[in-house]
Short mmCIF file of C-alpha atoms and ligand atoms in Angstrom, two decimals:
data_model
loop_
_atom_site.label_atom_id
_atom_site.label_comp_id
_atom_site.label_asym_id
_atom_site.label_seq_id
_atom_site.Cartn_x
_atom_site.Cartn_y
_atom_site.Cartn_z
CA MET A 14 -11.60 -23.60 11.54
CA HIS A 15 -10.85 -20.57 13.65
CA HIS A 16 -10.01 -19.57 17.19
CA PHE A 17 -13.04 -17.39 18.05
CA GLU A 18 -14.97 -19.46 20.55
CA ARG A 19 -17.27 -19.02 23.52
CA ARG A 20 -16.14 -19.59 27.07
CA ASP A 21 -18.91 -19.46 29.66
CA GLY A 22 -21.06 -18.03 26.87
CA VAL A 23 -18.75 -15.09 26.14
CA LEU A 24 -16.92 -14.76 22.82
CA HIS A 25 -13.15 -15.08 23.10
CA ALA A 26 -10.38 -14.50 20.58
CA GLU A 27 -7.99 -17.31 21.43
CA ASP A 28 -7.61 -16.86 25.24
CA VAL A 29 -8.69 -13.22 25.32
CA ASN A 30 -12.20 -12.15 26.29
CA VAL A 31 -13.58 -9.91 23.53
CA GLU A 32 -15.32 -7.73 26.15
CA THR A 33 -11.94 -6.98 27.71
CA LEU A 34 -10.53 -6.06 24.31
CA ALA A 35 -13.46 -3.72 23.66
CA GLU A 36 -12.82 -1.93 26.95
CA ARG A 37 -9.10 -1.62 26.37
CA VAL A 38 -9.16 -0.66 22.67
CA GLY A 39 -12.58 1.00 22.24
CA THR A 40 -15.08 0.03 19.54
CA PRO A 41 -15.31 -0.58 16.69
CA PHE A 42 -12.15 -2.58 15.94
CA TYR A 43 -10.91 -5.51 13.89
CA CYS A 44 -9.46 -8.45 15.78
CA TYR A 45 -7.28 -11.17 14.22
CA SER A 46 -6.14 -14.50 15.60
CA ASP A 47 -2.47 -15.34 15.19
CA ALA A 48 -3.17 -19.09 15.59
CA THR A 49 -5.86 -19.05 12.90
CA LEU A 50 -3.65 -17.22 10.40
CA ARG A 51 -0.87 -19.75 10.93
CA ARG A 52 -3.26 -22.66 10.76
CA HIS A 53 -4.75 -21.62 7.45
CA ILE A 54 -1.44 -21.20 5.70
CA ARG A 55 -0.35 -24.61 7.03
CA VAL A 56 -3.57 -26.26 5.84
CA PHE A 57 -2.97 -24.86 2.37
CA HIS A 58 0.68 -25.86 2.45
CA ASP A 59 -0.04 -29.39 3.71
CA ALA A 60 -2.68 -29.93 1.02
CA PHE A 61 0.10 -29.48 -1.55
CA ARG A 62 2.85 -31.28 0.30
CA ASP A 63 4.17 -33.08 -2.78
CA ALA A 64 4.04 -30.17 -5.21
CA ARG A 65 5.82 -27.68 -2.88
CA PRO A 66 4.21 -24.65 -4.55
CA LEU A 67 5.00 -21.01 -3.96
CA ILE A 68 2.13 -19.72 -1.84
CA ALA A 69 2.05 -16.07 -2.82
CA TYR A 70 -0.43 -14.71 -0.29
CA SER A 71 -2.68 -12.14 -1.96
CA VAL A 72 -1.77 -9.02 0.01
CA LYS A 73 -4.92 -7.16 -1.04
CA ALA A 74 -7.05 -9.35 1.25
CA ASN A 75 -5.36 -7.98 4.38
CA SER A 76 -2.17 -5.98 4.09
CA ASN A 77 -1.46 -5.22 7.75
CA LEU A 78 2.30 -5.52 8.31
CA SER A 79 1.86 -7.75 11.35
CA VAL A 80 -0.33 -10.13 9.33
CA LEU A 81 2.28 -10.17 6.55
CA ASN A 82 5.00 -10.87 9.11
CA ILE A 83 3.14 -13.90 10.46
CA LEU A 84 2.51 -15.29 6.99
CA ARG A 85 6.16 -14.73 6.02
CA GLU A 86 7.20 -16.67 9.13
CA GLU A 87 4.96 -19.47 7.90
CA GLY A 88 6.73 -19.53 4.55
CA ALA A 89 4.37 -17.47 2.41
CA GLY A 90 5.44 -15.25 -0.47
CA ALA A 91 3.25 -12.42 -1.76
CA ASP A 92 0.99 -11.56 -4.67
CA VAL A 93 0.94 -7.75 -4.99
CA VAL A 94 -1.08 -5.46 -7.23
CA SER A 95 0.51 -2.06 -6.60
CA GLY A 96 3.77 -0.39 -5.68
CA GLY A 97 2.36 0.13 -2.19
CA GLU A 98 1.65 -3.57 -1.72
CA LEU A 99 5.13 -4.38 -3.05
CA GLN A 100 6.65 -2.06 -0.44
CA ARG A 101 4.56 -3.62 2.31
CA ALA A 102 5.65 -7.13 1.31
CA LEU A 103 9.31 -6.10 1.23
CA GLU A 104 8.99 -4.26 4.54
CA ALA A 105 7.57 -7.44 6.09
CA GLY A 106 10.73 -9.22 4.96
CA ILE A 107 9.18 -11.31 2.20
CA ALA A 108 11.99 -12.29 -0.18
CA PRO A 109 11.65 -10.61 -3.61
CA ASP A 110 12.01 -13.96 -5.35
CA ARG A 111 8.77 -15.00 -3.63
CA ILE A 112 6.78 -12.01 -4.89
CA VAL A 113 4.54 -11.96 -7.97
CA PHE A 114 3.05 -8.76 -9.38
CA SER A 115 -0.53 -8.96 -10.72
CA GLY A 116 -3.05 -6.39 -11.92
CA VAL A 117 -4.29 -4.80 -15.16
CA GLY A 118 -2.84 -1.34 -14.60
CA LYS A 119 0.79 -1.45 -13.49
CA THR A 120 2.52 1.90 -14.02
CA ARG A 121 6.04 2.18 -15.42
CA ARG A 122 7.19 3.48 -12.08
CA GLU A 123 5.77 0.39 -10.34
CA MET A 124 7.38 -1.86 -12.94
CA ALA A 125 10.77 -0.23 -12.37
CA ALA A 126 10.50 -0.61 -8.58
CA ALA A 127 9.60 -4.29 -8.94
CA LEU A 128 12.39 -4.92 -11.47
CA ARG A 129 14.95 -3.23 -9.22
CA SER A 130 13.80 -5.48 -6.36
CA ARG A 131 14.17 -8.50 -8.67
CA ILE A 132 10.74 -9.99 -8.04
CA HIS A 133 9.85 -13.51 -9.11
CA GLN A 134 7.28 -12.81 -11.81
CA PHE A 135 5.08 -10.25 -13.55
CA ASN A 136 1.62 -11.43 -14.49
CA VAL A 137 1.00 -9.42 -17.66
CA GLU A 138 -2.53 -8.64 -18.78
CA SER A 139 -2.27 -6.78 -22.11
CA GLU A 140 -0.10 -6.13 -25.13
CA GLY A 141 0.37 -2.51 -24.07
CA GLU A 142 1.60 -3.57 -20.66
CA LEU A 143 3.96 -6.08 -22.29
CA ALA A 144 5.53 -3.36 -24.45
CA ALA A 145 5.89 -0.98 -21.50
CA LEU A 146 7.43 -3.66 -19.31
CA SER A 147 9.93 -4.62 -22.00
CA GLU A 148 10.97 -0.99 -22.41
CA VAL A 149 11.38 -0.39 -18.68
CA ALA A 150 13.32 -3.64 -18.22
CA ALA A 151 15.59 -2.99 -21.19
CA SER A 152 16.34 0.52 -19.90
CA LEU A 153 17.45 -1.08 -16.62
CA GLY A 154 19.49 -3.70 -18.48
CA VAL A 155 17.40 -6.64 -17.25
CA ARG A 156 14.75 -9.03 -18.53
CA ALA A 157 11.37 -9.15 -16.78
CA PRO A 158 10.19 -12.68 -15.90
CA VAL A 159 6.71 -12.83 -17.45
CA ALA A 160 3.62 -14.99 -17.34
CA PHE A 161 0.52 -13.86 -19.21
CA ARG A 162 -2.66 -13.90 -17.24
CA VAL A 163 -5.02 -15.62 -19.64
CA ASN A 164 -8.78 -15.24 -19.55
CA PRO A 165 -10.24 -18.75 -19.87
CA ASP A 166 -13.85 -17.52 -20.30
CA VAL A 167 -15.21 -19.43 -17.31
CA ALA A 168 -17.96 -18.10 -15.02
CA ALA A 169 -17.09 -18.35 -11.32
CA GLY A 170 -17.38 -16.55 -8.03
CA GLY A 171 -20.13 -15.60 -5.67
CA HIS A 172 -20.99 -12.17 -7.05
CA GLU A 173 -20.70 -10.40 -10.42
CA LYS A 174 -18.37 -7.80 -8.86
CA ILE A 175 -15.80 -10.45 -7.94
CA SER A 176 -15.94 -12.65 -11.02
CA THR A 177 -12.87 -12.13 -13.21
CA GLY A 178 -12.58 -15.05 -15.62
CA LYS A 179 -15.36 -14.42 -18.13
CA ALA A 180 -14.52 -13.16 -21.62
CA GLU A 181 -16.27 -9.81 -20.95
CA ASP A 182 -14.29 -9.11 -17.75
CA LYS A 183 -11.39 -6.65 -17.94
CA PHE A 184 -8.95 -9.26 -16.66
CA GLY A 185 -6.46 -11.39 -18.55
CA VAL A 186 -5.58 -11.57 -22.22
CA PRO A 187 -8.28 -12.97 -24.52
CA TRP A 188 -7.94 -16.70 -24.95
CA ARG A 189 -7.61 -16.56 -28.73
CA GLU A 190 -4.80 -14.02 -28.60
CA ALA A 191 -2.65 -15.83 -26.06
CA ARG A 192 -0.40 -17.71 -28.48
CA ALA A 193 0.25 -14.61 -30.62
CA LEU A 194 1.14 -12.63 -27.49
CA TYR A 195 3.61 -15.27 -26.34
CA ARG A 196 5.18 -15.15 -29.80
CA LYS A 197 5.43 -11.36 -29.54
CA ALA A 198 6.87 -11.58 -26.02
CA GLY A 199 9.51 -14.02 -27.23
CA SER A 200 10.85 -11.35 -29.59
CA LEU A 201 11.10 -8.49 -27.08
CA PRO A 202 14.46 -7.56 -25.55
CA GLY A 203 13.25 -6.92 -21.99
CA ILE A 204 11.05 -10.00 -21.56
CA ALA A 205 11.80 -13.56 -20.41
CA ILE A 206 8.79 -15.88 -20.71
CA VAL A 207 8.52 -18.09 -17.62
CA GLY A 208 4.94 -19.29 -17.35
CA VAL A 209 1.19 -18.97 -17.58
CA ASP A 210 -1.15 -17.37 -15.03
CA VAL A 211 -4.89 -17.58 -14.43
CA HIS A 212 -7.26 -16.26 -11.75
CA ILE A 213 -10.99 -16.67 -12.35
CA GLY A 214 -12.66 -14.98 -9.39
CA SER A 215 -13.15 -14.96 -5.64
CA GLN A 216 -15.32 -16.74 -3.07
CA ILE A 217 -15.67 -19.70 -5.44
CA SER A 218 -17.60 -22.41 -3.62
CA GLU A 219 -17.40 -25.33 -6.03
CA LEU A 220 -14.61 -27.14 -7.84
CA ALA A 221 -16.18 -27.26 -11.31
CA PRO A 222 -15.17 -23.75 -12.51
CA PHE A 223 -11.61 -24.31 -11.31
CA GLU A 224 -11.55 -27.61 -13.15
CA ARG A 225 -12.84 -26.07 -16.40
CA ALA A 226 -10.34 -23.21 -16.25
CA PHE A 227 -7.33 -25.30 -15.25
CA GLU A 228 -8.00 -27.95 -17.93
CA ARG A 229 -8.06 -25.22 -20.56
CA VAL A 230 -4.86 -23.69 -19.18
CA ALA A 231 -3.08 -27.07 -19.15
CA ALA A 232 -3.95 -27.49 -22.84
CA LEU A 233 -2.56 -24.03 -23.51
CA VAL A 234 0.69 -24.88 -21.72
CA ARG A 235 1.12 -27.84 -24.07
CA GLU A 236 0.42 -25.68 -27.12
CA LEU A 237 2.85 -23.01 -26.01
CA ARG A 238 5.55 -25.60 -25.42
CA GLY A 239 4.82 -26.92 -28.90
CA ASP A 240 5.41 -23.37 -30.14
CA GLY A 241 8.84 -23.50 -28.54
CA HIS A 242 8.28 -21.49 -25.33
CA ALA A 243 9.83 -22.59 -22.06
CA ILE A 244 6.78 -22.71 -19.80
CA GLU A 245 8.18 -23.64 -16.41
CA ARG A 246 5.63 -22.11 -14.06
CA LEU A 247 1.90 -22.24 -13.67
CA ASP A 248 0.27 -19.60 -11.45
CA LEU A 249 -3.27 -20.73 -10.64
CA GLY A 250 -4.32 -17.59 -8.73
CA GLY A 251 -6.57 -17.56 -5.69
CA GLY A 252 -10.32 -17.67 -5.34
CA LEU A 253 -11.08 -20.60 -3.05
CA GLY A 254 -14.11 -19.61 -0.97
CA ILE A 255 -14.62 -19.85 2.79
CA PRO A 256 -17.72 -20.67 4.85
CA TYR A 257 -19.46 -17.42 5.88
CA GLY A 258 -22.25 -19.12 7.79
CA ASP A 259 -24.78 -18.96 4.94
CA ALA A 260 -25.62 -21.74 2.49
CA ALA A 261 -22.41 -22.27 0.51
CA THR A 262 -19.89 -24.86 1.68
CA PRO A 263 -16.70 -24.41 -0.32
CA PRO A 264 -14.45 -27.36 -1.13
CA HIS A 265 -11.70 -28.21 1.33
CA PRO A 266 -8.18 -27.27 0.22
CA VAL A 267 -7.38 -30.99 0.08
CA GLU A 268 -10.02 -31.56 -2.64
CA TYR A 269 -8.82 -28.48 -4.49
CA ALA A 270 -5.24 -29.76 -4.27
CA ALA A 271 -6.21 -33.21 -5.56
CA LEU A 272 -7.87 -31.65 -8.60
CA ILE A 273 -4.81 -29.56 -9.33
CA GLU A 274 -2.45 -32.44 -8.81
CA ARG A 275 -4.36 -34.43 -11.40
CA ILE A 276 -4.28 -31.64 -13.97
CA ALA A 277 -0.88 -30.05 -13.33
CA LYS A 278 1.39 -32.91 -12.32
CA PRO A 279 1.75 -34.33 -15.85
CA LEU A 280 2.94 -30.89 -16.99
CA GLY A 281 5.98 -30.86 -14.69
CA VAL A 282 5.62 -27.16 -13.84
CA ASP A 283 6.44 -25.18 -10.68
CA LEU A 284 3.12 -24.19 -9.16
CA ILE A 285 2.23 -20.77 -7.75
CA PHE A 286 -0.95 -19.91 -5.84
CA GLU A 287 -2.34 -16.55 -4.77
CA PRO A 288 -4.78 -17.33 -1.95
CA GLY A 289 -6.16 -14.37 -0.01
CA ARG A 290 -9.55 -14.87 1.60
CA MET A 291 -8.88 -18.54 2.38
CA ILE A 292 -5.92 -17.52 4.57
CA VAL A 293 -7.24 -14.45 6.42
CA GLY A 294 -11.05 -14.46 6.07
CA ASN A 295 -12.00 -16.53 9.08
CA ALA A 296 -8.99 -15.30 11.04
CA GLY A 297 -10.64 -11.96 11.74
CA ILE A 298 -13.77 -10.43 13.28
CA LEU A 299 -15.11 -6.91 13.50
CA VAL A 300 -16.29 -5.95 16.99
CA SER A 301 -18.89 -3.21 17.34
CA ARG A 302 -21.11 -1.80 20.08
CA VAL A 303 -24.85 -1.25 19.92
CA LEU A 304 -25.58 2.49 20.05
CA TYR A 305 -29.37 2.35 19.94
CA VAL A 306 -32.24 -0.03 19.40
CA LYS A 307 -34.84 1.80 17.34
CA GLU A 308 -38.34 0.54 16.71
CA GLY A 309 -39.00 1.69 13.14
CA ALA A 310 -42.35 1.61 11.39
CA SER A 311 -41.66 -1.77 9.85
CA SER A 312 -38.44 -3.10 11.38
CA ARG A 313 -36.48 -3.11 14.59
CA PHE A 314 -33.13 -1.41 13.88
CA LEU A 315 -29.99 -2.33 15.72
CA ILE A 316 -27.82 0.76 15.23
CA VAL A 317 -24.18 -0.19 15.82
CA ASP A 318 -21.06 1.96 15.92
CA ALA A 319 -19.42 0.28 12.89
CA GLY A 320 -20.50 1.50 9.47
CA MET A 321 -20.23 0.64 5.81
CA ASN A 322 -17.01 2.66 5.74
CA ASP A 323 -15.48 0.09 8.14
CA LEU A 324 -16.85 -3.06 6.47
CA ILE A 325 -18.26 -2.45 3.01
CA ARG A 326 -18.80 -6.05 1.90
CA PRO A 327 -22.54 -6.27 2.73
CA ALA A 328 -23.28 -2.92 1.05
CA LEU A 329 -21.11 -3.57 -2.01
CA TYR A 330 -21.60 -7.28 -2.69
CA ASP A 331 -24.70 -8.15 -0.64
CA ALA A 332 -22.23 -10.27 1.32
CA TYR A 333 -23.39 -12.33 4.27
CA HIS A 334 -21.50 -12.09 7.56
CA ALA A 335 -22.65 -14.03 10.60
CA ILE A 336 -23.34 -11.47 13.36
CA GLU A 337 -23.15 -12.69 16.94
CA PRO A 338 -23.69 -11.05 20.30
CA VAL A 339 -20.46 -11.22 22.31
CA ARG A 340 -22.47 -12.06 25.48
CA PRO A 341 -25.95 -13.24 24.46
CA ARG A 342 -28.79 -12.25 26.78
CA ASP A 343 -31.48 -14.67 27.84
CA GLY A 344 -34.84 -14.40 26.16
CA ALA A 345 -36.64 -15.25 22.97
CA PRO A 346 -34.76 -14.22 19.80
CA LEU A 347 -36.03 -11.21 17.86
CA LEU A 348 -35.62 -10.06 14.27
CA TYR A 349 -33.26 -7.14 13.75
CA GLU A 350 -32.15 -4.98 10.86
CA ILE A 351 -28.52 -4.26 11.64
CA VAL A 352 -27.32 -0.87 10.42
CA GLY A 353 -24.46 1.57 10.94
CA PRO A 354 -24.33 5.33 11.59
CA VAL A 355 -23.34 6.39 8.05
CA CYS A 356 -25.85 8.64 6.32
CA GLU A 357 -26.81 6.23 3.54
CA THR A 358 -29.62 3.72 3.31
CA GLY A 359 -27.05 1.23 1.98
CA ASP A 360 -25.25 1.33 5.34
CA ARG A 361 -26.93 -1.93 6.29
CA PHE A 362 -25.20 -5.11 7.39
CA ALA A 363 -28.17 -7.47 7.54
CA ARG A 364 -31.96 -7.62 7.35
CA GLY A 365 -34.26 -9.87 9.30
CA ARG A 366 -31.44 -11.29 11.39
CA ARG A 367 -32.55 -13.40 14.35
CA LEU A 368 -30.62 -12.48 17.51
CA PRO A 369 -31.17 -12.83 21.25
CA PRO A 370 -32.69 -9.63 22.68
CA MET A 371 -30.18 -6.80 22.36
CA GLN A 372 -29.75 -3.60 24.37
CA GLU A 373 -27.77 -0.39 24.09
CA GLY A 374 -24.14 -0.97 24.98
CA ASP A 375 -24.11 -4.66 24.00
CA LEU A 376 -21.25 -5.88 21.82
CA VAL A 377 -21.66 -7.71 18.54
CA ALA A 378 -19.07 -9.51 16.43
CA PHE A 379 -19.16 -9.64 12.62
CA MET A 380 -17.57 -13.00 11.88
CA SER A 381 -15.26 -13.84 8.95
CA ALA A 382 -14.20 -10.22 8.53
CA GLY A 383 -10.45 -10.78 8.21
CA ALA A 384 -10.38 -10.58 4.41
CA TYR A 385 -11.39 -7.48 2.45
CA GLY A 386 -12.50 -5.77 5.67
CA ALA A 387 -9.95 -3.32 7.04
CA VAL A 388 -8.27 -2.97 3.63
CA GLN A 389 -11.46 -1.72 1.99
CA ALA A 390 -12.28 0.76 4.76
CA SER A 391 -12.53 4.49 4.16
CA GLU A 392 -12.93 7.64 6.21
CA TYR A 393 -16.34 8.44 4.71
CA ASN A 394 -18.37 10.71 6.98
CA SER A 395 -14.96 11.69 8.50
CA ARG A 396 -14.96 8.54 10.54
CA PRO A 397 -11.39 7.55 11.43
CA LEU A 398 -10.10 4.18 10.23
CA ILE A 399 -10.67 1.74 13.05
CA PRO A 400 -7.89 -0.07 14.92
CA GLU A 401 -6.68 -3.55 14.14
CA VAL A 402 -5.80 -5.84 17.03
CA LEU A 403 -3.87 -9.09 16.94
CA VAL A 404 -4.42 -11.75 19.60
CA SER A 405 -1.92 -14.48 20.32
CA GLY A 406 -2.78 -16.80 23.22
CA ARG A 407 -3.44 -14.56 26.23
CA ARG A 408 -1.78 -11.49 24.75
CA PHE A 409 -2.97 -8.84 22.35
CA ALA A 410 -1.36 -5.98 20.43
CA VAL A 411 -2.83 -3.02 18.59
CA ILE A 412 -1.31 -3.54 15.15
CA ARG A 413 -2.83 -0.42 13.61
CA ARG A 414 -3.71 2.53 15.81
CA ARG A 415 -6.87 4.59 15.51
CA PRO A 416 -5.79 7.91 13.98
CA ASP A 417 -6.60 11.10 15.86
CA PHE A 418 -8.34 14.01 14.14
CA ASP A 419 -5.05 15.79 13.42
CA SER A 420 -3.57 12.91 11.49
CA MET A 421 -6.81 12.62 9.51
CA VAL A 422 -6.63 16.22 8.28
CA GLU A 423 -2.88 16.75 8.28
CA ARG A 424 -2.51 16.31 4.50
CA GLU A 425 -5.23 18.88 3.86
CA ARG A 426 -3.79 21.63 6.04
CA SER A 427 -1.72 24.40 4.45
CA PRO A 428 -2.38 23.92 0.73
CA ILE A 429 0.55 25.04 -1.41
CA TRP A 430 -0.54 27.20 -4.36
CA SER A 431 1.55 27.50 -7.52
CA GLU A 432 1.17 29.32 -10.78
CA ALA A 433 0.04 27.04 -13.66
CA LYS A 434 1.46 28.51 -16.86
CA ALA A 435 -1.04 28.59 -19.74
N1 LIG B 525 -5.07 -13.14 -7.34
C1 LIG B 525 -5.63 -12.15 -8.04
C2 LIG B 525 -5.06 -11.75 -9.33
C3 LIG B 525 -6.77 -11.50 -7.52
O1 LIG B 525 -7.36 -10.53 -8.22
C4 LIG B 525 -7.31 -11.91 -6.27
C5 LIG B 525 -8.48 -11.25 -5.71
C6 LIG B 525 -6.66 -12.94 -5.57
C7 LIG B 525 -5.54 -13.54 -6.14
C8 LIG B 525 -7.12 -13.43 -4.24
O2 LIG B 525 -8.39 -14.01 -4.32
P1 LIG B 525 -9.02 -14.75 -3.05
O3 LIG B 525 -8.19 -15.97 -2.79
O4 LIG B 525 -8.97 -13.79 -1.90
O5 LIG B 525 -10.40 -15.06 -3.47
N2 LIG B 525 -13.28 -7.52 -2.24
C9 LIG B 525 -13.96 -8.71 -2.68
C10 LIG B 525 -12.99 -9.72 -3.25
C11 LIG B 525 -12.13 -9.16 -4.35
C12 LIG B 525 -11.12 -10.13 -4.89
C13 LIG B 525 -10.14 -9.45 -5.75
N3 LIG B 525 -9.10 -10.28 -6.28
C14 LIG B 525 -14.73 -9.29 -1.51
O6 LIG B 525 -14.72 -8.71 -0.43
O7 LIG B 525 -15.39 -10.33 -1.64
#
């Protein structure tokens, strides 16, 4: 469900005509719907009404401060994977005791910042990280609340680049070593064991892999308790897929919640979730203008002003995004290959896409671009990061400005040379 609908044939974001936005802001730009963001977090929350979990929104999916502010207003905490994301979450007013810190490569500096903020939990992914965290915590005179992220060796997720729960993936501690690591953690001065964490991948469109992973984790919780550890929390990660307009129809949060209720309720743990895409994915679109229609030797290219640097998902993961004309023209649909201006063959959003006839200057919308869109953008080809716009009812705000050339090159001007002693 989202709030991007047609009125008199023209695409609107809530009550705002997307053509008007394009004129006011300039293309390309990302556009988010306030109502959709709020709706998605409520749907997730309502699905778990009885369990009252901590919904630690996965900041990596869309870290814009205005988005974080909305989600904080709706009761979300945050799942962060860097010092920068931690700072964003805190700046958006998310309470530290609603923040969990994930990721395989936390630095000591990041650990210290998170410990000083007194975050809720560290999801630890290796023995080396455990030792470092204990040292940093002990030096600050505190104990770090720790859950190990365990690798349940379950295949899941739409694409090999976003699957994280198989034994060969870099994520999580190996299943067989989990109990020994908990034992080790129990003996360290700077560590307080609080729970178990698992995250098996992203854009997962069926329940079975979740079920396999969560059953295994529930068994582990029982074993760890048998070993004498106080396992009070279970962090089940994110990963629930969204409909992108292609074949896959992911389970509804209510079905996902019922599965988890069945597995987790008997354990009597506090639940934590780290949803990202499910909250922001369908709450955003990317709006772009057609620069040229080029009749190539074998395909008809629609050259648009957004490139792979603005939305890399199709190039990187072969991801499908529905692409819609903002104001469709009359006439028989044609097949288009939709490409950007970046000087790479991979700068292609779609092949053989059927669209109404398109002309120079027409607007197109890439749907479901709210997650892993703006956050994965780069300035490749010296193209400035594109603006992000938030719509709420009949109003809109630019929530990230388009940088001018000076701010793009500012950090490169006036290099400071120093002598490096041999
Ligand atoms: N928790 C952890 C530890 C994660 O690594 C992730 C995503 C999430 C939660 C949130 O997962 P979600 O609910 O959004 O599926 N850039 C890729 C997706 C990368 C996902 C990375 N980790 C894409 O555009 O499809």
